[in-house]
Coordinates of C-alpha atoms in Angstrom, one line a residue:
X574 CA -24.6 -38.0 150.2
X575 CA -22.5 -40.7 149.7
X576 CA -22.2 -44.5 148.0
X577 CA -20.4 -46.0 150.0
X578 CA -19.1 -48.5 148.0
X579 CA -18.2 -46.3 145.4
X580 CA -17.5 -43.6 147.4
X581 CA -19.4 -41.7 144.6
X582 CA -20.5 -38.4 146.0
X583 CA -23.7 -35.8 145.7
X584 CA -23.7 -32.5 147.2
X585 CA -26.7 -29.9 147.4
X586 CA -26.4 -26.4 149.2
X587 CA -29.3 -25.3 151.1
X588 CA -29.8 -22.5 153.9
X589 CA -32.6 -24.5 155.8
X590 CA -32.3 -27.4 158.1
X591 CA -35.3 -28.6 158.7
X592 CA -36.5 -32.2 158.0
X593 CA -38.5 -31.2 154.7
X594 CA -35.2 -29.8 153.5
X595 CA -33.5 -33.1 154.5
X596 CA -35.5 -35.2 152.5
X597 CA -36.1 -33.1 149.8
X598 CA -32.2 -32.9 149.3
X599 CA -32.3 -37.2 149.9
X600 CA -34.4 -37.4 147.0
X601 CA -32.5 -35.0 144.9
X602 CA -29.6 -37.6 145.7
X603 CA -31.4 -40.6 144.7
X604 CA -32.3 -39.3 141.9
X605 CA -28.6 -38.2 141.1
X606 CA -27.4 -41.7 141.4
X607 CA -30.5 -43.4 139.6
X608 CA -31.9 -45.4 142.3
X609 CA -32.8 -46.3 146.2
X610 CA -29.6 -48.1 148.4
X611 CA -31.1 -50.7 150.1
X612 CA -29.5 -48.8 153.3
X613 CA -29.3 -45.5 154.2
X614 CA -26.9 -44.6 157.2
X615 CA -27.3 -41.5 158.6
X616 CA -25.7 -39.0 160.9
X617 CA -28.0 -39.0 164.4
X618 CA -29.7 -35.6 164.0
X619 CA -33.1 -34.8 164.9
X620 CA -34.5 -34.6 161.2
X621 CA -33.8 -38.2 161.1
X622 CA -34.2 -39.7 165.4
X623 CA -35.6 -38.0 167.8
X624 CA -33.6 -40.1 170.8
X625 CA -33.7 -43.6 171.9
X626 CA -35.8 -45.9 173.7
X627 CA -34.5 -48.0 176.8
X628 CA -33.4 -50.6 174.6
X629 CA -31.0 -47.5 173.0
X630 CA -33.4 -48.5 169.0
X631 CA -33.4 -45.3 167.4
X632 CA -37.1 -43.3 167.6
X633 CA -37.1 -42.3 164.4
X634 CA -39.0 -39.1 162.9
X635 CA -41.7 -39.8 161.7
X636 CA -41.6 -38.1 158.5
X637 CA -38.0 -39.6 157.8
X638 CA -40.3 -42.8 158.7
X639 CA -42.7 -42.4 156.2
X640 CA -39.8 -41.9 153.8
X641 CA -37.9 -45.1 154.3
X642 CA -41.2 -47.2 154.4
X643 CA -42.6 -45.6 150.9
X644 CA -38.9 -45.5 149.2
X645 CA -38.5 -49.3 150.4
X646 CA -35.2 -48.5 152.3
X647 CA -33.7 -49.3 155.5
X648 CA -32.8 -46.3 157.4
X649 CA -30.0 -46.8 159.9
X650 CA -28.1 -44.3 162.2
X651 CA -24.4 -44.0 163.4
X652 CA -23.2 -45.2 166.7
X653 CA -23.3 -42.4 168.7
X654 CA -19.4 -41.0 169.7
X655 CA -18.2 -43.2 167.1
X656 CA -16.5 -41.4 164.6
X657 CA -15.3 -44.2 162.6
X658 CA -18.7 -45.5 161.6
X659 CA -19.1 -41.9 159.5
X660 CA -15.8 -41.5 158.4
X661 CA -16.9 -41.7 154.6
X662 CA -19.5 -38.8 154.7
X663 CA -17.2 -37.0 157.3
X664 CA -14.1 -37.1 154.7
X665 CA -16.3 -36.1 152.0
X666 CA -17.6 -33.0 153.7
X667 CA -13.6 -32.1 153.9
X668 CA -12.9 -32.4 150.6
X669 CA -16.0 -30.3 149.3
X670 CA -14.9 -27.8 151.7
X671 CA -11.1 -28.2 150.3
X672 CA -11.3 -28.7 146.9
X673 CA -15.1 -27.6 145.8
X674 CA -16.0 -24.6 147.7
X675 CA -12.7 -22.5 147.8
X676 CA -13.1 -19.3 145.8
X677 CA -16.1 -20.5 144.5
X678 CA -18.4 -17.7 142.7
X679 CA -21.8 -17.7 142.5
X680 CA -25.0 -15.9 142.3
X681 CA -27.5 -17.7 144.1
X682 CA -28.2 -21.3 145.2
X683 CA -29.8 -23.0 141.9
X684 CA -25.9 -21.5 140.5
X685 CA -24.2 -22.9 142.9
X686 CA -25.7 -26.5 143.1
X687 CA -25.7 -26.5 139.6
X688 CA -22.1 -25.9 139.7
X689 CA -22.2 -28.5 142.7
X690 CA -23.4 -31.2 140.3
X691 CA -20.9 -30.3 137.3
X692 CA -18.3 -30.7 140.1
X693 CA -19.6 -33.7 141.5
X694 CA -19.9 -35.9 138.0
X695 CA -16.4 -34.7 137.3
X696 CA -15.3 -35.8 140.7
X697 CA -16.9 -39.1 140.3
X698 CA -15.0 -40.3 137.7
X699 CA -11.8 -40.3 139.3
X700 CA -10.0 -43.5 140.3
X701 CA -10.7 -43.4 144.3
X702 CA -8.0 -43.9 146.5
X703 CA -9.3 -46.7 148.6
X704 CA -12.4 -47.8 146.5
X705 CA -10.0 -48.2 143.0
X706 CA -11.9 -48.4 140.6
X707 CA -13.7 -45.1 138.5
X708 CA -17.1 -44.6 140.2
X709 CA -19.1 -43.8 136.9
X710 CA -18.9 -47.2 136.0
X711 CA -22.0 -47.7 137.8
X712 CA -24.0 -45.0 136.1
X713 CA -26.6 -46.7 134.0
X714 CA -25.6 -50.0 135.8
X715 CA -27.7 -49.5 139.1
X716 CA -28.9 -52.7 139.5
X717 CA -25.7 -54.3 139.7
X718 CA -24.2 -52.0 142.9
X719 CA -23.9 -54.1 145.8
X720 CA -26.5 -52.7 148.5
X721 CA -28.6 -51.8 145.5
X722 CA -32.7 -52.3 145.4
X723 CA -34.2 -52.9 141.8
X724 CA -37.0 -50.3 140.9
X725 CA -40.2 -52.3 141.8
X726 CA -43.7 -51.4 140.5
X727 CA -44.8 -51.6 143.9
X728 CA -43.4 -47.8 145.1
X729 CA -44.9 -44.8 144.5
X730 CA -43.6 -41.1 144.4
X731 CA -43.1 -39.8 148.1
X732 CA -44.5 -36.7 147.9
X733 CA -43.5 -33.9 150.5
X734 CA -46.4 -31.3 151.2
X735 CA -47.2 -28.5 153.3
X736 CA -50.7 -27.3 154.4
X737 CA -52.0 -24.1 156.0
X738 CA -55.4 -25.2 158.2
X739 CA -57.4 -23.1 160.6
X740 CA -56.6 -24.0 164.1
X741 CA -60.0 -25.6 164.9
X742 CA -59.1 -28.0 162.3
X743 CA -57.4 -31.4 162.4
X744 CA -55.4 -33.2 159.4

């Protein structure tokens, strides 16, 4: 995940991609940076749209659905063959893979997101190249991020569960 204003970065290692995992790993990233964006752009894989009508409006999934409408943000996805409209996540996944994961040792993958997020708040605090000024200036100041939503009393926890039922049963 990544502010794009900031250019702030979170990172989480999982070996599941499933839309549970996806969200699971969005709230971990919310919580990270202390709040909700306002938007939340995303890559256009299935855990998030399932195509496009006639009018080419994403059909979103509708447990990623469910997530923007509880959480009170405004999911939006990239232009499709537009590589320029995800060039912020896309540089960050280079530079994880250049500077993070290289001989990297770990044990399992609780270690290695918890080394993930030492990384990651020691990262943040550098002066960005393009952004200028320290990201963790904004830690503690969430409210005043452009793009930010103030916490409002109104949301409640989104709450990710699964159920085993018998077959002859509905939910």
């Amino acid at each position: 995940m990544v502010l794009g204003y900031f250019r702030a970065i979170y990172v989480e290692f999982t070996n599941r991609c499933d839309v549970h995992t996806f969200i699971r790993c969005l709230i971990h990233g919310f919580e990270y940076f202390n709040g909700i964006t306002d938007v939340v752009l995303t890559d256009r894989m299935k855990t998030v749209i399932l195509g496009t009508d006639e009018n080419r409006k994403p059909i979103w999934n509708s447990t990623f659905e469910d997530l923007a409408a509880t959480l009170g943000f405004t999911p939006k996805v990239c232009r499709a063959r537009r590589p320029q409209t995800k060039g912020k996540v896309e540089s960050s996944i280079d530079f994880v893979k250049n500077n993070f994961l290289p001989g990297r040792k770990f044990v399992d993958y609780g270690d290695l997101n918890h080394q993930a997020i030492v990384w990651c708040e020691k990262k943040n605090r550098r002066i960005h190249g393009t952004t200028g000024p320290q990201t963790p200036a904004f830690f503690g100041q969430i409210s005043k991020i452009p793009g930010r939503s103030k916490e409002s009393p109104q949301r409640r926890p989104f709450e990710l569960r699964r159920r085993k039922i018998w077959c002859s049963m509905a939910v």
